[in-house]
Tab-separated table of C-alpha atoms in Angstrom:
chain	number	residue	atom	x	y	z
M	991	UNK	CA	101.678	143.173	42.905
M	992	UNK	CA	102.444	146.271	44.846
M	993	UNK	CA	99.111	147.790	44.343
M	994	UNK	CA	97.304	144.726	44.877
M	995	UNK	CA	99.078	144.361	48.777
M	996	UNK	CA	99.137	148.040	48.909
M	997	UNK	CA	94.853	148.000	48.105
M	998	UNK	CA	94.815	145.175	50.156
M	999	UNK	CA	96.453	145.907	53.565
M	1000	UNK	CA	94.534	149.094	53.164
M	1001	UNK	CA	90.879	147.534	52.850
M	1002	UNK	CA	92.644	145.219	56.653
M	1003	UNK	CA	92.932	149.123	57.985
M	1004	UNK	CA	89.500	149.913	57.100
M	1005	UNK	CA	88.181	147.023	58.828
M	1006	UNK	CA	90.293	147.381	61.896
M	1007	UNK	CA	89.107	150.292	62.214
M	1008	UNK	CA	85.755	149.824	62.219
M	1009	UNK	CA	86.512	146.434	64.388
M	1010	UNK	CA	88.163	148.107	66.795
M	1011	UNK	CA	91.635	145.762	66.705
M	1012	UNK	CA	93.624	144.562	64.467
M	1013	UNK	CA	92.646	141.547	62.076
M	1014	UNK	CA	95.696	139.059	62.830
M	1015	UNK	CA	95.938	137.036	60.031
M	1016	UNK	CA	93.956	139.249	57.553
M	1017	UNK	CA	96.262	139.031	55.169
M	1018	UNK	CA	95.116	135.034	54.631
M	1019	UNK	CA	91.375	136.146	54.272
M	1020	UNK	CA	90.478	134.632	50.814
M	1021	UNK	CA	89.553	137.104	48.107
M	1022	UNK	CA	85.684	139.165	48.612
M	1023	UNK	CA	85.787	137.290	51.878
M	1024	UNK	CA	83.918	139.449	54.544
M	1025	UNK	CA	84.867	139.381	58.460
M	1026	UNK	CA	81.952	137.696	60.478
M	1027	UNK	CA	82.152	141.238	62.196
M	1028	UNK	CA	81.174	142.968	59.576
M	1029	UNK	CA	78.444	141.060	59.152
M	1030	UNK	CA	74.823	141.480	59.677
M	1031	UNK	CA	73.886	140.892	63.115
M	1032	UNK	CA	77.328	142.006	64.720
M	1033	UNK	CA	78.092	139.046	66.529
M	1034	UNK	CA	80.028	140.597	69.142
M	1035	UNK	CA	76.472	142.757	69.810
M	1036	UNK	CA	74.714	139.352	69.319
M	1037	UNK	CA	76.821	138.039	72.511
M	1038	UNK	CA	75.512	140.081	75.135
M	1039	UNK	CA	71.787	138.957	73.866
M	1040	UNK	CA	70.238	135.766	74.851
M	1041	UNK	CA	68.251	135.505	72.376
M	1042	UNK	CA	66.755	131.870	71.737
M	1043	UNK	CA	65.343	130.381	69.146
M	1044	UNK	CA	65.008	132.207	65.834
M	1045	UNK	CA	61.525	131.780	63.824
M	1046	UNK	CA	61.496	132.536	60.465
M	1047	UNK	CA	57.926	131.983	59.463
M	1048	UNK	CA	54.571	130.979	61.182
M	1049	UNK	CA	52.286	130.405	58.230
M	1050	UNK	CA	53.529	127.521	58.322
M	1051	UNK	CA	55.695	127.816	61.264
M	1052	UNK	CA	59.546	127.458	60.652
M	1053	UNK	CA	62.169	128.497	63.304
M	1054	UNK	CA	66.175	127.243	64.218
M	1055	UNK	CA	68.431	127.205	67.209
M	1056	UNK	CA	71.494	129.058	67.088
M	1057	UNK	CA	74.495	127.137	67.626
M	1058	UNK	CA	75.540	127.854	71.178
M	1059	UNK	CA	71.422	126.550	71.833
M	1060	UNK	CA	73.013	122.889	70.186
M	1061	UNK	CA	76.047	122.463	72.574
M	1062	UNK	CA	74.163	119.082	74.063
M	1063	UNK	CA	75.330	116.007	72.678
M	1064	UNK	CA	71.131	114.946	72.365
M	1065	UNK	CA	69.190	118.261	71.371
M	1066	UNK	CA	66.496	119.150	73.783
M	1067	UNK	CA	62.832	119.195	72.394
M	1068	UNK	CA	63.304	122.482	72.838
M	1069	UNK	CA	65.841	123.482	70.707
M	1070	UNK	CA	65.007	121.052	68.016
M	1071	UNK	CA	64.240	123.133	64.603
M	1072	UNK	CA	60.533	123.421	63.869
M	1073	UNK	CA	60.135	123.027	59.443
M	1074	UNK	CA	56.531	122.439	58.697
M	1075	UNK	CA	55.015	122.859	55.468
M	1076	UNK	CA	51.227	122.913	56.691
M	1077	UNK	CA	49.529	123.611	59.000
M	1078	UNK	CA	49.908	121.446	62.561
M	1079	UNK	CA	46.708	119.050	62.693
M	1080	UNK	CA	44.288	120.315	64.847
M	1081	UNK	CA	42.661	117.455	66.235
M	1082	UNK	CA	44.301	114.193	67.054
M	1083	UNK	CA	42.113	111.294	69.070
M	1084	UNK	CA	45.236	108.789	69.912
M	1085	UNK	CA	42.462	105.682	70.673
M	1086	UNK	CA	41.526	106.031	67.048
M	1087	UNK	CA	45.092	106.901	65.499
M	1088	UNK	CA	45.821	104.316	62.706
M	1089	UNK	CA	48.467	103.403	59.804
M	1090	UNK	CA	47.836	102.095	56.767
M	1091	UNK	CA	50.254	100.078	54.304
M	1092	UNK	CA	49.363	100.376	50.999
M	1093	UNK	CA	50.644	100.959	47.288
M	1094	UNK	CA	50.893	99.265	44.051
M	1095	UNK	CA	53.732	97.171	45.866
M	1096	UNK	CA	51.904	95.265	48.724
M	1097	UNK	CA	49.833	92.229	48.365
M	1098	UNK	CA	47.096	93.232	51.058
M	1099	UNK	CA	46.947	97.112	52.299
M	1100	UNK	CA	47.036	96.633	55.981
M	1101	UNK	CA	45.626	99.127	59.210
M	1102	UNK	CA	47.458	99.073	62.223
M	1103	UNK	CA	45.930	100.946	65.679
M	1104	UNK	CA	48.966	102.666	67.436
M	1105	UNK	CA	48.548	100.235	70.674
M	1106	UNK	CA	49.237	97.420	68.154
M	1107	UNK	CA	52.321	99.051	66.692
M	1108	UNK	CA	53.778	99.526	70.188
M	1109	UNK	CA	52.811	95.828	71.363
M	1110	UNK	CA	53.518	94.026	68.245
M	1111	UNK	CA	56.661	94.983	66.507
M	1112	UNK	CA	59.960	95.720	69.125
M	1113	UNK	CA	61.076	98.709	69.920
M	1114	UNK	CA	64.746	100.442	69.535
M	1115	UNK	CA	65.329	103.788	70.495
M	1116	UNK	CA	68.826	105.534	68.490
M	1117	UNK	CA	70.306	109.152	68.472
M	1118	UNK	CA	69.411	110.321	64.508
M	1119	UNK	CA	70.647	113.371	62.920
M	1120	UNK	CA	68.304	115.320	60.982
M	1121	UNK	CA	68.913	118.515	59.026
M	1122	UNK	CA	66.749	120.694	56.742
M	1123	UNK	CA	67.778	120.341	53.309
M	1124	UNK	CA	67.711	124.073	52.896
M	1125	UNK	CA	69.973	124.725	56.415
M	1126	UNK	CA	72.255	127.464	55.187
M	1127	UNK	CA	70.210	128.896	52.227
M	1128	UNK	CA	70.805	132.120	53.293
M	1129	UNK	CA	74.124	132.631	52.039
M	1130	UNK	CA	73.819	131.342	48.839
M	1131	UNK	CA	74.372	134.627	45.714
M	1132	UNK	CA	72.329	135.040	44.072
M	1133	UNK	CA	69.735	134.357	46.777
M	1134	UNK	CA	67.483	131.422	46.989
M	1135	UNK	CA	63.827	131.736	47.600
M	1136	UNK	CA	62.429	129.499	50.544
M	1137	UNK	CA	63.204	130.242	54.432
M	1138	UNK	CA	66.549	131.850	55.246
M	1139	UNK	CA	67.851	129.074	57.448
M	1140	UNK	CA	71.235	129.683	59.033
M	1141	UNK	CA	72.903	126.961	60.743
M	1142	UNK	CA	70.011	125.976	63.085
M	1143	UNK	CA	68.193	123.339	60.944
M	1144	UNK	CA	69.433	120.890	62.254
M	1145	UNK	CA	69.142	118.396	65.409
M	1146	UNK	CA	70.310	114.976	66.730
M	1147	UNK	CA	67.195	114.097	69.299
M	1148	UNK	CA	67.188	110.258	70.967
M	1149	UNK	CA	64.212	108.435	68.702
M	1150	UNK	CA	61.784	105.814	69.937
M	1151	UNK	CA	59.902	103.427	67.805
M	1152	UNK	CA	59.572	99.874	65.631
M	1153	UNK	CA	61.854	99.513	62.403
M	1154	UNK	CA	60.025	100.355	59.648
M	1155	UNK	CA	61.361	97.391	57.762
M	1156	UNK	CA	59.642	95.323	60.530
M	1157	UNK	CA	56.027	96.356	59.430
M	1158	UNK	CA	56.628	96.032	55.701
M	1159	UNK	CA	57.526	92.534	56.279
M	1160	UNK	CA	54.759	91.641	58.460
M	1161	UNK	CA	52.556	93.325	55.722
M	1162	UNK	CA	54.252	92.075	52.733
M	1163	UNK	CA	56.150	93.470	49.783
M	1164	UNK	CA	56.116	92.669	46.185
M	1165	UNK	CA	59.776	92.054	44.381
M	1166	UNK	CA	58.875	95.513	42.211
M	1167	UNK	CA	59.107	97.592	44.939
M	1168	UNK	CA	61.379	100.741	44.224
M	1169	UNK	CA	60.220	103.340	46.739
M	1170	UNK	CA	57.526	104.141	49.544
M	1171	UNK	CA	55.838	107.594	50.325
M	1172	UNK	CA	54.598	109.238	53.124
M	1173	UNK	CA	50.945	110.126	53.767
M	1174	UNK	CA	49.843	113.220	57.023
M	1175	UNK	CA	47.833	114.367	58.650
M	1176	UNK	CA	49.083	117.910	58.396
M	1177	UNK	CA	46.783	120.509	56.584
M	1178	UNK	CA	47.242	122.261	53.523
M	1179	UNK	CA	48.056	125.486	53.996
M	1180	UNK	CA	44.520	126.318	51.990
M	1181	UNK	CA	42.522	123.948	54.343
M	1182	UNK	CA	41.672	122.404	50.624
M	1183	UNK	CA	41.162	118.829	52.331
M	1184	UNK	CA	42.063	117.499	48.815
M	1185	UNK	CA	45.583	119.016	49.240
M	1186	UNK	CA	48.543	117.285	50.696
M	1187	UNK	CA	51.379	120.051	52.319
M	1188	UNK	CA	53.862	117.651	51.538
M	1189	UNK	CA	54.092	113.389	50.471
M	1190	UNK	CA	58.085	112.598	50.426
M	1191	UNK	CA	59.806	109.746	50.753
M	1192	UNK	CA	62.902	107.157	50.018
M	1193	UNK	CA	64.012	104.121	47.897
M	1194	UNK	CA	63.565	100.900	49.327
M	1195	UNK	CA	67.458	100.776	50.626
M	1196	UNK	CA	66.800	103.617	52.838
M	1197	UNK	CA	63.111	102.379	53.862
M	1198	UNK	CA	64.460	98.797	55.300
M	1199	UNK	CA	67.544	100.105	57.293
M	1200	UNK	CA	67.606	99.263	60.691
M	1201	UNK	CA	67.862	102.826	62.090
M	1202	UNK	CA	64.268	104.130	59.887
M	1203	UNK	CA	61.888	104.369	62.423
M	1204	UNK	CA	58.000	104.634	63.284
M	1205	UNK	CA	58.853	106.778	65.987
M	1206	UNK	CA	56.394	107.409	69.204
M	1207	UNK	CA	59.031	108.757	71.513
M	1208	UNK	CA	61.508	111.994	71.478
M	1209	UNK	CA	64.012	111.938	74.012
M	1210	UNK	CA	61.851	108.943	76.408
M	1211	UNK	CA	58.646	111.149	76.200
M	1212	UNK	CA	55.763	111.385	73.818
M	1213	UNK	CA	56.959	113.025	70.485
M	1214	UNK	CA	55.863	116.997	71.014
M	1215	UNK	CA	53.147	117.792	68.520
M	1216	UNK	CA	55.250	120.239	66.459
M	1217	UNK	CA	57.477	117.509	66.042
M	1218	UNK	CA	55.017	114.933	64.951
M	1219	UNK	CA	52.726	113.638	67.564
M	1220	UNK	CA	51.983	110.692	67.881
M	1221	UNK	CA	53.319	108.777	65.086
M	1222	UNK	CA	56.822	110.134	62.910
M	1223	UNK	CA	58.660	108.311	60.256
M	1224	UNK	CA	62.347	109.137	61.062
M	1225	UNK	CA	65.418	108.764	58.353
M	1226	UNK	CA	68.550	110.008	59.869
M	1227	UNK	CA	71.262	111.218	57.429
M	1228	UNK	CA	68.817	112.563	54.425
M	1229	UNK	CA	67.408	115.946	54.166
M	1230	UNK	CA	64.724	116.072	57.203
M	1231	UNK	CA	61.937	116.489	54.933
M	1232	UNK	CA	61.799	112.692	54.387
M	1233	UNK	CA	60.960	111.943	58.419
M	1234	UNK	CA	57.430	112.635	58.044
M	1235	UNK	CA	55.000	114.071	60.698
M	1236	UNK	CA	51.779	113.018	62.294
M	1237	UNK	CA	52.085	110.000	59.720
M	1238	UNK	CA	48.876	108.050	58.832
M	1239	UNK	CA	49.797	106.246	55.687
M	1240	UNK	CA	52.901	104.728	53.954
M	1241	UNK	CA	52.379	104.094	50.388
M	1242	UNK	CA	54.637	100.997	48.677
M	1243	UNK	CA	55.485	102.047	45.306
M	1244	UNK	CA	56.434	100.233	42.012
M	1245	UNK	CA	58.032	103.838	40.714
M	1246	UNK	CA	59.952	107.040	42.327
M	1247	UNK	CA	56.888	108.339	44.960
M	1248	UNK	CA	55.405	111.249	42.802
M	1249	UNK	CA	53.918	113.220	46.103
M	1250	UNK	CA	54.085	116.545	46.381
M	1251	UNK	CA	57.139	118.374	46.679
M	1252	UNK	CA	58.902	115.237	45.054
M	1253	UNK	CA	58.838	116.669	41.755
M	1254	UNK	CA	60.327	119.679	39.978
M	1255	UNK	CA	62.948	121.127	42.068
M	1256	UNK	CA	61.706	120.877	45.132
M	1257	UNK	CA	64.884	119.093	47.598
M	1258	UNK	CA	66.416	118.100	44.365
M	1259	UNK	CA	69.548	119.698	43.280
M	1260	UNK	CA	71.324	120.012	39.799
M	1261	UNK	CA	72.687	116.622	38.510
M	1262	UNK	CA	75.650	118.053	37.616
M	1263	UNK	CA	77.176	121.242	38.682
M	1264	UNK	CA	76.003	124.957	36.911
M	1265	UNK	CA	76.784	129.027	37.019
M	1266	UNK	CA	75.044	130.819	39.876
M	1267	UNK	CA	71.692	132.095	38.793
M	1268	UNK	CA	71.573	129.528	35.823
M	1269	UNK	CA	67.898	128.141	34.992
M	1270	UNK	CA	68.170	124.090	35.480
M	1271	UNK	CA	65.395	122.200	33.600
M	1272	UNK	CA	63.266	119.867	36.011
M	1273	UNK	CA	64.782	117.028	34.487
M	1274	UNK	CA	68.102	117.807	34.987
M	1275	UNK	CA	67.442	117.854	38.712
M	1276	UNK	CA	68.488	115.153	41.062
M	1277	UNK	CA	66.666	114.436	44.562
M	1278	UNK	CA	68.906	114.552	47.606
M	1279	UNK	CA	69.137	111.403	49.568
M	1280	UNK	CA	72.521	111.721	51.946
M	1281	UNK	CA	73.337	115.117	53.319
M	1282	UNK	CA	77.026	116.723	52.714
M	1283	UNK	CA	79.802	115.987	55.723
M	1284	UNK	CA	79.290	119.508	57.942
M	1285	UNK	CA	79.998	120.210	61.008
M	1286	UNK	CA	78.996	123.432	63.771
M	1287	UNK	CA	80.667	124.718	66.677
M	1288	UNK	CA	78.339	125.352	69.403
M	1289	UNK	CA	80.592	126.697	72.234
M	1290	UNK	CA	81.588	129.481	72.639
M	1291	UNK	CA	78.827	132.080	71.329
M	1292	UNK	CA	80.022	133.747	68.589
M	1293	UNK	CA	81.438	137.345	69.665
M	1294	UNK	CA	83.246	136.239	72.858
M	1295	UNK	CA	85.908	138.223	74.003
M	1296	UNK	CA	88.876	136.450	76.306
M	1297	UNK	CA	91.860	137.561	77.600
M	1298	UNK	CA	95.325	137.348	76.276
M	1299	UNK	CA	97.543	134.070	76.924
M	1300	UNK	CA	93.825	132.201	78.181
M	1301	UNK	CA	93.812	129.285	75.620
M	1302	UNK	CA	90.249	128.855	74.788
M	1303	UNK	CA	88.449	125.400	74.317
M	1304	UNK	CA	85.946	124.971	71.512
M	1305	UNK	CA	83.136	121.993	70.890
M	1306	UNK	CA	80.831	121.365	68.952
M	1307	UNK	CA	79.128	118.318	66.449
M	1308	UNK	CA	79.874	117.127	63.037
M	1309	UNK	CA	77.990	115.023	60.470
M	1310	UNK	CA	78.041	113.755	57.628
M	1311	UNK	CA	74.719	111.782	56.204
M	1312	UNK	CA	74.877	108.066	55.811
M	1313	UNK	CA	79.005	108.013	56.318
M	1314	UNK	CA	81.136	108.720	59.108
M	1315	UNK	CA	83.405	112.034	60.279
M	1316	UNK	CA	87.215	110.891	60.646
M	1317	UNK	CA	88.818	113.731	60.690
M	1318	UNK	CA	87.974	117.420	62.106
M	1319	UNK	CA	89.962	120.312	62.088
M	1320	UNK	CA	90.169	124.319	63.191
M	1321	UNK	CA	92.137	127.246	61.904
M	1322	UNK	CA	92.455	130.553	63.023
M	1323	UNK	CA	94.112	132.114	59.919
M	1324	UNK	CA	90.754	131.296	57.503
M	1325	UNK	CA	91.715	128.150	56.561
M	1326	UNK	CA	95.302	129.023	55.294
M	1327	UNK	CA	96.181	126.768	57.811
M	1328	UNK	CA	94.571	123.554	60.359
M	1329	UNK	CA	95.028	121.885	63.265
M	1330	UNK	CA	93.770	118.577	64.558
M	1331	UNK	CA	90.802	117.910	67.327
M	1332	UNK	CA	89.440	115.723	68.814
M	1333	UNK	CA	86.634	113.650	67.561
M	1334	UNK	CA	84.553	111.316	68.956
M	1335	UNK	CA	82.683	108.163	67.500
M	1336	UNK	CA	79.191	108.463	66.770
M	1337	UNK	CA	77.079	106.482	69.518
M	1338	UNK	CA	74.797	105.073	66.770
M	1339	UNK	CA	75.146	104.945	63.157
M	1340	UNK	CA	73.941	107.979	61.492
M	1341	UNK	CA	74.093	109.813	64.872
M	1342	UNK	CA	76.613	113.064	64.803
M	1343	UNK	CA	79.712	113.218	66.247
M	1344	UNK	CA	81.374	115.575	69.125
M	1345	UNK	CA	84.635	117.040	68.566
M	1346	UNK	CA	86.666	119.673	70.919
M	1347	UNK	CA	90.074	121.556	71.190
M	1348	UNK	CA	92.323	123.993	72.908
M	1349	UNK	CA	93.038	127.280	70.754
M	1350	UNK	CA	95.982	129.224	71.610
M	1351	UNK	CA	96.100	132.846	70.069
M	1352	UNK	CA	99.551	134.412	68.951
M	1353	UNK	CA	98.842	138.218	70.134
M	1354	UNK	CA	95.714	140.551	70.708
M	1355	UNK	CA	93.291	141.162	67.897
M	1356	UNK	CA	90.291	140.034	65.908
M	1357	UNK	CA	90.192	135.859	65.045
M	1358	UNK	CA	87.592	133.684	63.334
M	1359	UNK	CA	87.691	130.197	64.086
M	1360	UNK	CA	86.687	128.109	61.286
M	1361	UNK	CA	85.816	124.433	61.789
M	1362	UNK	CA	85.996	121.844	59.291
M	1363	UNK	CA	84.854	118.004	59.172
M	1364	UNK	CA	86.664	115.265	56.580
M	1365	UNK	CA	83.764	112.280	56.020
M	1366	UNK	CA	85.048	108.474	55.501
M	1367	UNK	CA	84.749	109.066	51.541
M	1368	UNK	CA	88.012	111.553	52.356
M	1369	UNK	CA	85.739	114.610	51.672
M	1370	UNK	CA	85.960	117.522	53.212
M	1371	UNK	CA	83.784	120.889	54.267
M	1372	UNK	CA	84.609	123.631	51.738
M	1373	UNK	CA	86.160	126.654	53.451
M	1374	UNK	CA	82.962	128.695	52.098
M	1375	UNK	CA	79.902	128.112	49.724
M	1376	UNK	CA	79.876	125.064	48.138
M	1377	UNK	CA	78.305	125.075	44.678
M	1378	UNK	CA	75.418	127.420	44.066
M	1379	UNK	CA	71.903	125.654	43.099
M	1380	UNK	CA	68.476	127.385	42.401
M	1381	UNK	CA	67.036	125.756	45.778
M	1382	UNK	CA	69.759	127.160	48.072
M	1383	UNK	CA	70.408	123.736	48.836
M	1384	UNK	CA	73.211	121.583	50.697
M	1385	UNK	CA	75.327	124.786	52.130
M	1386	UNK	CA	78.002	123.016	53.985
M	1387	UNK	CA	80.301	125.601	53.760
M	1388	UNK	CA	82.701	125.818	57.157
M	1389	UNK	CA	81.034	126.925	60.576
M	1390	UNK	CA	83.027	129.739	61.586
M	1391	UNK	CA	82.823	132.112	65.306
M	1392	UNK	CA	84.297	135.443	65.745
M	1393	UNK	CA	86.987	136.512	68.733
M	1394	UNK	CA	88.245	138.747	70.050
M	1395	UNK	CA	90.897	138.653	72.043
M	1396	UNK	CA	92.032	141.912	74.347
């Protein structure tokens, strides 16, 4: 036991040292766990930057916010991740946009113009959270392949449009009815006009809630065209990859929608949990339909530095998928201990939630402040990475800002 503290407190020098003050409660760091200043980008260099949005890939394009970009309660256009998985349609004639309902589950496919949407079905406009699937990959060991989201994937814009439930009633289901699937007008990323980028979508549960949108609108304006101009399907609280773009077609099916990236492992994770690096057979993969209870602080920046005795507030959002956030916490000693803030109701179901509190710090020195959301199921964030998966999926793991205070 001697060694281990003596190894131990002398690894905390080391890092001081290169720190430049003293990690307070280093002694509570769990086990392998690495100081966010010791990370890669130094967030403390990171601070002085304004650096905005992040992009990760343009063929397709794919960039995030960083937190202290998310610290409105409704997420400017913006600052609204971008995930595509094509290429952004290239011509769009609104006078001749239509939608089709169709499948093995519908009596009569039906076409509707966009100007009929609008004027026949009623409107309802709701704050939704969406959040790549993959937000967070890139701290997942061994390392996922896909895009190397952070914590920027993620968004909770104001949505405009008719209930998608509304139109399948108008059109007609049949009683075998299990799922529907989205059809775009997105381009492959081959230009093989036979090629669909992507073709997800949700069981009937999810299809006929109230807050599933045809959306037209983001934030009371035309949806941008990255975001999926003119015509989105929007599913707050599932991976983000359901909400289709530039949406042309909704398929009714009598089976699990077989489109692509529905199958194999794509946004499916293992049924039940497995080793890091372990090979998961397709079958034992389960899609993801509500996302994990998370939660982000978006103010201050990460790598602020405040003066001694100045109690600092924090803010930021939590979420957690189809349920609600009851309970949200902070700690300052990586998680060996947590206090209470403030947390308010969502505006709209499957909207996220805004929490804040006052932080005192005991002396001068190096802090993290780790933030951690409870959902109504009594589950909490864990402290760090959740359990590893081949997709780098469903990182929840607490959000956590470095300080210093001098």
């Amino acid at each position: 036991m001697r060694r281990r503290n003596f190894v131990k407190n002398t690894v905390l020098s080391s890092m001081a040292s290169v720190i430049g003050v003293d990690i307070v409660f280093g002694t509570t760091m769990p086990d392998g766990y690495v100081p966010l200043a010791l990370q890669d980008p130094d967030p403390f260099e990171l601070f002085k930057k304004d650096k905005e949005m992040v992009v990760l890939n343009d063929k397709p394009w794919n960039m995030e916010a960083q937190a202290h970009l998310l610290d409105d309660k409704i997420t400017p256009n913006k600052y609204m991740f971008v995930r595509n998985n094509g290429l952004i349609p290239e011509t769009i004639d609104v006078s001749k946009w239509t939608l089709t309902i169709d499948g093995e589950s519908v009596g009569q496919p039906k076409t509707y113009t966009l100007s009929e949407l609008k004027s026949k079905f009623k409107q309802h406009t709701y704050q939704l959270t969406l959040e790549c699937g993959g937000n967070g990959r890139s701290e997942f060991d061994p390392p996922a392949k896909g895009n190397q989201w952070t914590i920027g994937a993620v968004s909770c814009a104001t949505w405009t449009g008719i209930r998608l439930r509304d139109v399948l009633e108008d059109v007609g289901i049949q009683n075998d009815a299990v799922y529907i699937g989205y059809h775009a007008a997105d381009i492959h990323l081959s230009r093989d006009p036979n090629k669909e980028p992507i073709s997800r979508g949700a069981p009937m549960f999810k299809a006929l809630q109230d807050e599933t949108l045809l959306a037209f609108q983001m934030n009371g304006a035309d949806i941008p065209l990255t975001h999926g101009y003119p015509l989105r399907l929007i599913a707050g609280g599932w991976p983000a990859s359901v909400s289709g773009k530039w949406l042309q077609r909704i398929s009714v099916r009598n089976k699990v929608h077989d489109g692509e990236k529905m199958l194999g492992t794509a946004y499916r994770v293992p049924c039940k949990p497995v080793a890091p690096g372990e090979k998961v057979p397709d079958e034992e993969m389960c899609i993801i339909e509500s996302m994990p209870v998370k939660s982000l602080i978006t103010y201050p920046k990460s790598g602020a530095v405040i003066a001694k005795g100045k109690k600092l507030n924090i803010r930021g959002h939590a979420w957690a998928g189809e349920l609600e956030v009851v309970k949200m916490e902070f700690s300052i000693d990586f998680g060996s201990t947590w206090q209470t803030c403030n947390v308010e109701k969502p505006i709209n179901r499957l909207a996220w939630q805004h929490f804040s509190a006052a932080v005192d710090f005991p002396e001068e020195g190096y802090y993290e402040v780790w933030a951690r959301a409870t959902d109504s199921n009594g589950t909490a964030q864990p402290m760090l990475l959740p359990g590893w998966n081949p997709k780098g999926y469903l990182n929840n793991a607490c959000h956590r800002i470095a300080i210093k205070v001098s």
